[in-house]
């Protein structure tokens, strides 16, 4: 696909259409380098990729489920185009990755298991075809893990969870410690380990989950919008260990990180109620077990207390 005389305009179009932004808790993300300036966009695919990108934006802004149908159809036209097999490998990998992300979004919005299976197929192929030293590989592994985690949540197949943990671990191992993607990969690995702890009850999984959550919190910038979610997940891990072993230091630390999550969350965020409920539950634990009446929240402070939740 690449030509030495490729115009700069096609390069900038690729960057605009594919974009590159970091992933969020429990979500897929663009693989690093997906919008590399050296990768031009074949003209026959530009309109479909524009359609896909605009449709995803419409879904994110308005919650219009039909926008995901339009985005998915556009990506399938790209993937099934007669010219697609002859394009540069980097373009094929980037297109497959973005198509998988749209399909996973639609699965989460509409529950169509065929979308999840297709997304997994695309990411498995991307992982298989990506050189082991490619900086894009951790992103593809992470996204494959997200798809496998979604299928585990749906069907409860332990083999999906085991594979998800394995690919998340690979993503972490292949990512430089100072990469901005590292906190997200660590957080996803922690979620997988904690899910396995809840399934099998192995304390070593919970211990490792807490360790990687700590790393995620340590590495993410203090002003990152992801910080409250990472803190909440660390608090939930610590809460699980407190419930298992009864160590008061775990309860105290969980309260501290939940407080930080609440403090850093905007008042209009839908996540604030989750973090408040988790903090409330732990304060009630401490009030009941350690007889500290000052910890009891007033009736007007918290409502509808729930069990700890994660992102």
Short mmCIF file of C-alpha atoms in Angstrom, two decimals:
data_model
loop_
_atom_site.label_atom_id
_atom_site.label_comp_id
_atom_site.label_asym_id
_atom_site.label_seq_id
_atom_site.Cartn_x
_atom_site.Cartn_y
_atom_site.Cartn_z
CA UNK A 1 0.00 0.00 0.00
CA UNK A 2 2.76 2.42 0.91
CA UNK A 3 4.34 4.41 -1.89
CA UNK A 4 7.42 6.60 -1.65
CA UNK A 5 5.48 9.43 -3.28
CA UNK A 6 2.43 9.20 -1.01
CA UNK A 7 1.09 12.67 -0.30
CA UNK A 8 1.12 14.25 3.12
CA UNK A 9 -2.62 14.82 2.86
CA UNK A 10 -3.36 11.08 3.01
CA UNK A 11 -1.14 10.77 6.08
CA UNK A 12 -3.00 13.50 7.93
CA UNK A 13 -6.34 12.02 6.90
CA UNK A 14 -5.36 8.70 8.46
CA UNK A 15 -4.38 10.44 11.69
CA UNK A 16 -7.64 12.36 11.83
CA UNK A 17 -9.84 9.39 11.00
CA UNK A 18 -8.27 6.75 13.20
CA UNK A 19 -7.24 9.08 15.98
CA UNK A 20 -5.37 8.00 19.08
CA UNK A 21 -6.60 8.42 22.60
CA UNK A 22 -5.93 6.48 25.78
CA UNK A 23 -8.24 3.77 26.95
CA UNK A 24 -10.30 3.93 30.11
CA UNK A 25 -11.07 1.51 32.88
CA UNK A 26 -12.21 -1.80 31.55
CA UNK A 27 -12.30 -0.52 27.99
CA UNK A 28 -10.38 -1.19 24.85
CA UNK A 29 -7.98 1.32 23.44
CA UNK A 30 -6.19 2.27 20.30
CA UNK A 31 -3.01 0.31 19.96
CA UNK A 32 0.06 2.54 20.38
CA UNK A 33 1.23 3.81 17.04
CA UNK A 34 -2.07 3.08 15.29
CA UNK A 35 -2.09 6.60 13.90
CA UNK A 36 1.59 6.76 13.08
CA UNK A 37 2.29 9.61 10.70
CA UNK A 38 4.10 7.23 8.33
CA UNK A 39 0.95 5.22 7.65
CA UNK A 40 -1.19 6.60 4.80
CA UNK A 41 -4.84 5.83 4.28
CA UNK A 42 -5.90 4.20 0.98
CA UNK A 43 -8.41 6.50 -0.74
CA UNK A 44 -10.98 3.75 -1.35
CA UNK A 45 -11.51 3.39 2.41
CA UNK A 46 -11.65 7.02 3.47
CA UNK A 47 -15.38 7.53 3.28
CA UNK A 48 -16.23 4.37 5.21
CA UNK A 49 -13.70 5.18 7.92
CA UNK A 50 -15.10 8.72 8.19
CA UNK A 51 -18.58 7.23 8.55
CA UNK A 52 -17.39 4.81 11.24
CA UNK A 53 -15.65 7.52 13.24
CA UNK A 54 -18.55 9.99 13.05
CA UNK A 55 -21.01 7.25 14.01
CA UNK A 56 -19.02 6.30 17.11
CA UNK A 57 -18.90 9.97 18.13
CA UNK A 58 -22.67 10.17 17.70
CA UNK A 59 -23.14 7.12 19.89
CA UNK A 60 -20.86 8.48 22.60
CA UNK A 61 -22.59 11.85 22.57
CA UNK A 62 -26.23 10.87 22.21
CA UNK A 63 -26.38 7.15 23.06
CA UNK A 64 -27.86 6.42 19.64
CA UNK A 65 -27.54 2.63 19.26
CA UNK A 66 -28.19 2.82 15.52
CA UNK A 67 -24.93 4.77 15.22
CA UNK A 68 -23.05 1.63 16.24
CA UNK A 69 -24.85 -0.29 13.51
CA UNK A 70 -23.63 2.30 10.99
CA UNK A 71 -20.08 2.17 12.35
CA UNK A 72 -20.00 -1.62 12.33
CA UNK A 73 -21.31 -1.80 8.77
CA UNK A 74 -18.71 0.72 7.63
CA UNK A 75 -15.85 -1.28 9.15
CA UNK A 76 -17.13 -4.53 7.65
CA UNK A 77 -17.15 -2.86 4.24
CA UNK A 78 -13.51 -1.94 4.80
CA UNK A 79 -12.52 -5.41 5.97
CA UNK A 80 -14.41 -7.14 3.13
CA UNK A 81 -13.31 -4.79 0.38
CA UNK A 82 -11.49 -6.62 -2.46
CA UNK A 83 -8.56 -4.22 -2.10
CA UNK A 84 -8.15 -4.76 1.64
CA UNK A 85 -5.90 -7.88 1.48
CA UNK A 86 -3.45 -5.95 -0.69
CA UNK A 87 -3.04 -3.04 1.72
CA UNK A 88 -0.08 -2.59 4.02
CA UNK A 89 -0.07 -4.90 7.03
CA UNK A 90 -0.05 -1.99 9.46
CA UNK A 91 -3.25 -0.63 7.94
CA UNK A 92 -4.93 -4.04 8.12
CA UNK A 93 -4.01 -4.42 11.79
CA UNK A 94 -5.21 -0.93 12.69
CA UNK A 95 -8.49 -1.42 10.81
CA UNK A 96 -9.11 -4.80 12.47
CA UNK A 97 -8.42 -3.30 15.89
CA UNK A 98 -10.84 -0.41 15.40
CA UNK A 99 -13.51 -2.68 13.96
CA UNK A 100 -13.16 -4.89 17.02
CA UNK A 101 -13.59 -1.93 19.32
CA UNK A 102 -16.82 -0.90 17.59
CA UNK A 103 -18.15 -4.45 17.77
CA UNK A 104 -17.35 -4.68 21.47
CA UNK A 105 -19.13 -1.36 22.06
CA UNK A 106 -22.18 -2.69 20.22
CA UNK A 107 -22.06 -5.92 22.20
CA UNK A 108 -22.04 -3.94 25.43
CA UNK A 109 -24.90 -1.74 24.22
CA UNK A 110 -27.07 -4.40 22.56
CA UNK A 111 -25.89 -7.75 23.93
CA UNK A 112 -25.41 -9.44 20.56
CA UNK A 113 -23.00 -12.28 21.25
CA UNK A 114 -22.03 -12.54 17.57
CA UNK A 115 -20.48 -9.08 17.88
CA UNK A 116 -18.35 -10.24 20.77
CA UNK A 117 -17.25 -13.36 18.90
CA UNK A 118 -16.35 -11.32 15.81
CA UNK A 119 -14.37 -8.82 17.89
CA UNK A 120 -12.43 -11.67 19.47
CA UNK A 121 -11.74 -13.14 16.04
CA UNK A 122 -10.33 -9.83 14.81
CA UNK A 123 -8.12 -9.31 17.87
CA UNK A 124 -6.80 -12.86 17.82
CA UNK A 125 -5.80 -12.33 14.21
CA UNK A 126 -4.20 -8.99 15.04
CA UNK A 127 -2.18 -10.54 17.88
CA UNK A 128 -1.14 -13.44 15.66
CA UNK A 129 0.07 -11.20 12.80
CA UNK A 130 1.80 -8.52 14.89
CA UNK A 131 5.59 -8.91 15.30
CA UNK A 132 6.53 -9.69 18.92
CA UNK A 133 8.66 -6.54 19.16
CA UNK A 134 5.96 -4.23 17.78
CA UNK A 135 4.88 -1.38 20.11
CA UNK A 136 1.32 -2.05 18.97
CA UNK A 137 1.18 -5.59 20.34
CA UNK A 138 0.39 -4.67 23.99
CA UNK A 139 -2.66 -2.69 22.83
CA UNK A 140 -3.96 -5.59 20.77
CA UNK A 141 -3.37 -7.97 23.69
CA UNK A 142 -5.19 -5.63 26.05
CA UNK A 143 -8.17 -5.41 23.71
CA UNK A 144 -8.27 -9.18 23.30
CA UNK A 145 -8.31 -9.40 27.09
CA UNK A 146 -11.25 -6.99 27.23
CA UNK A 147 -13.20 -9.15 24.80
CA UNK A 148 -12.40 -12.34 26.69
CA UNK A 149 -13.40 -10.67 29.96
CA UNK A 150 -16.70 -9.70 28.38
CA UNK A 151 -17.36 -13.27 27.31
CA UNK A 152 -16.44 -14.53 30.78
CA UNK A 153 -18.97 -12.13 32.29
CA UNK A 154 -21.61 -13.41 29.90
CA UNK A 155 -20.99 -17.16 29.93
CA UNK A 156 -18.90 -17.71 33.05
CA UNK A 157 -16.34 -19.88 31.22
CA UNK A 158 -13.24 -20.10 33.37
CA UNK A 159 -11.04 -20.66 30.32
CA UNK A 160 -11.98 -17.20 29.01
CA UNK A 161 -10.97 -15.62 32.31
CA UNK A 162 -7.71 -17.57 32.40
CA UNK A 163 -6.86 -16.48 28.86
CA UNK A 164 -7.80 -12.88 29.63
CA UNK A 165 -5.43 -12.82 32.59
CA UNK A 166 -2.71 -14.32 30.42
CA UNK A 167 -2.99 -11.72 27.67
CA UNK A 168 -3.30 -8.85 30.14
CA UNK A 169 -0.11 -10.12 31.77
CA UNK A 170 1.62 -10.19 28.39
CA UNK A 171 0.50 -6.63 27.71
CA UNK A 172 2.02 -5.51 31.01
CA UNK A 173 5.27 -7.40 30.41
CA UNK A 174 5.72 -5.92 26.92
CA UNK A 175 5.00 -2.33 27.93
CA UNK A 176 7.73 0.07 29.11
CA UNK A 177 7.28 1.07 32.75
CA UNK A 178 7.01 4.75 31.82
CA UNK A 179 4.38 4.23 29.13
CA UNK A 180 1.12 6.16 29.68
CA UNK A 181 -0.70 2.94 28.80
CA UNK A 182 0.82 0.96 31.68
CA UNK A 183 -1.67 2.01 34.41
CA UNK A 184 -4.62 0.88 32.29
CA UNK A 185 -3.04 -2.47 31.50
CA UNK A 186 -2.22 -3.01 35.18
CA UNK A 187 -5.75 -2.10 36.21
CA UNK A 188 -7.24 -4.55 33.72
CA UNK A 189 -4.89 -7.30 34.94
CA UNK A 190 -5.95 -6.52 38.49
CA UNK A 191 -9.62 -6.83 37.56
CA UNK A 192 -8.98 -10.20 35.95
CA UNK A 193 -7.11 -11.49 38.99
CA UNK A 194 -9.81 -10.24 41.34
CA UNK A 195 -12.48 -11.93 39.24
CA UNK A 196 -10.56 -15.18 39.51
CA UNK A 197 -10.27 -14.71 43.26
CA UNK A 198 -14.02 -14.29 43.47
CA UNK A 199 -14.47 -17.42 41.37
CA UNK A 200 -11.89 -19.73 42.97
CA UNK A 201 -11.14 -18.08 46.31
CA UNK A 202 -7.34 -18.22 45.91
CA UNK A 203 -5.86 -15.59 48.20
CA UNK A 204 -2.75 -15.27 46.03
CA UNK A 205 -4.91 -13.87 43.21
CA UNK A 206 -6.30 -11.19 45.51
CA UNK A 207 -2.83 -10.38 46.82
CA UNK A 208 -1.50 -9.95 43.28
CA UNK A 209 -4.54 -7.89 42.27
CA UNK A 210 -3.92 -5.48 45.14
CA UNK A 211 -0.27 -5.25 44.11
CA UNK A 212 -1.01 -4.34 40.51
CA UNK A 213 -3.75 -1.90 41.55
CA UNK A 214 -1.15 -0.19 43.73
CA UNK A 215 1.19 0.05 40.75
CA UNK A 216 -1.56 1.54 38.59
CA UNK A 217 -2.30 4.20 41.22
CA UNK A 218 1.41 4.96 41.60
CA UNK A 219 2.02 5.36 37.87
CA UNK A 220 -1.04 7.30 36.76
CA UNK A 221 -0.70 11.13 36.85
CA UNK A 222 -2.33 12.64 39.91
CA UNK A 223 -4.68 14.74 37.80
CA UNK A 224 -5.70 11.92 35.46
CA UNK A 225 -9.47 11.40 35.13
CA UNK A 226 -8.74 7.68 35.51
CA UNK A 227 -7.27 8.11 38.99
CA UNK A 228 -10.59 7.87 40.93
CA UNK A 229 -11.45 4.59 39.20
CA UNK A 230 -8.04 3.10 39.92
CA UNK A 231 -8.32 4.17 43.55
CA UNK A 232 -11.79 2.67 43.78
CA UNK A 233 -10.53 -0.65 42.43
CA UNK A 234 -7.65 -0.67 44.90
CA UNK A 235 -10.13 0.06 47.68
CA UNK A 236 -12.30 -2.83 46.56
CA UNK A 237 -9.32 -5.19 46.55
CA UNK A 238 -8.32 -4.08 50.04
CA UNK A 239 -11.93 -4.46 51.18
CA UNK A 240 -11.97 -8.02 49.87
CA UNK A 241 -8.83 -8.85 51.83
CA UNK A 242 -10.28 -7.25 54.94
CA UNK A 243 -13.39 -9.39 54.60
CA UNK A 244 -11.21 -12.47 54.12
CA UNK A 245 -8.57 -11.90 56.81
CA UNK A 246 -10.05 -9.22 59.06
CA UNK A 247 -6.90 -7.07 59.03
CA UNK A 248 -7.81 -3.60 60.33
CA UNK A 249 -4.96 -2.01 58.34
CA UNK A 250 -6.66 -3.13 55.11
CA UNK A 251 -9.91 -1.52 56.22
CA UNK A 252 -8.13 1.72 57.14
CA UNK A 253 -6.32 1.86 53.82
CA UNK A 254 -9.51 1.08 51.89
CA UNK A 255 -11.26 3.98 53.62
CA UNK A 256 -8.36 6.26 52.74
CA UNK A 257 -8.33 5.40 49.04
CA UNK A 258 -12.12 5.59 48.78
CA UNK A 259 -11.92 9.06 50.33
CA UNK A 260 -9.38 10.08 47.71
CA UNK A 261 -11.57 8.68 44.93
CA UNK A 262 -14.54 10.72 46.20
CA UNK A 263 -12.45 13.87 46.56
CA UNK A 264 -11.08 13.63 43.01
CA UNK A 265 -14.41 12.88 41.32
CA UNK A 266 -16.47 15.76 39.85
CA UNK A 267 -19.79 16.33 41.59
CA UNK A 268 -21.73 15.63 38.40
CA UNK A 269 -19.95 12.34 37.60
CA UNK A 270 -22.18 9.24 37.53
CA UNK A 271 -19.34 7.38 39.26
CA UNK A 272 -19.50 9.53 42.39
CA UNK A 273 -22.42 7.62 43.85
CA UNK A 274 -20.52 4.34 43.44
CA UNK A 275 -17.49 5.71 45.25
CA UNK A 276 -19.63 7.23 48.02
CA UNK A 277 -21.45 3.94 48.52
CA UNK A 278 -18.17 2.05 48.76
CA UNK A 279 -16.78 4.56 51.26
CA UNK A 280 -20.02 4.39 53.24
CA UNK A 281 -19.87 0.59 53.42
CA UNK A 282 -16.32 0.63 54.75
CA UNK A 283 -17.06 3.38 57.29
CA UNK A 284 -19.94 1.28 58.54
CA UNK A 285 -17.60 -1.69 58.84
CA UNK A 286 -15.22 0.35 60.95
CA UNK A 287 -18.01 1.80 63.03
CA UNK A 288 -19.40 -1.65 63.75
CA UNK A 289 -16.13 -3.47 64.34
CA UNK A 290 -14.05 -0.79 65.97
CA UNK A 291 -16.74 1.22 67.75
CA UNK A 292 -15.89 4.61 66.29
CA UNK A 293 -19.23 6.47 66.36
CA UNK A 294 -17.75 9.47 64.56
CA UNK A 295 -17.45 7.32 61.47
CA UNK A 296 -21.20 6.82 61.17
CA UNK A 297 -22.45 8.89 58.24
CA UNK A 298 -25.57 10.94 58.87
CA UNK A 299 -28.79 9.78 57.26
CA UNK A 300 -28.61 12.70 54.85
CA UNK A 301 -25.06 11.94 53.75
CA UNK A 302 -25.53 8.57 52.06
CA UNK A 303 -28.46 6.69 50.62
CA UNK A 304 -29.05 3.26 49.13
CA UNK A 305 -25.84 1.73 50.43
CA UNK A 306 -24.61 -1.05 48.17
CA UNK A 307 -21.89 -3.63 48.26
CA UNK A 308 -18.54 -2.45 46.89
CA UNK A 309 -18.49 -2.14 43.14
CA UNK A 310 -15.79 -1.79 40.56
CA UNK A 311 -15.68 -0.09 37.21
#
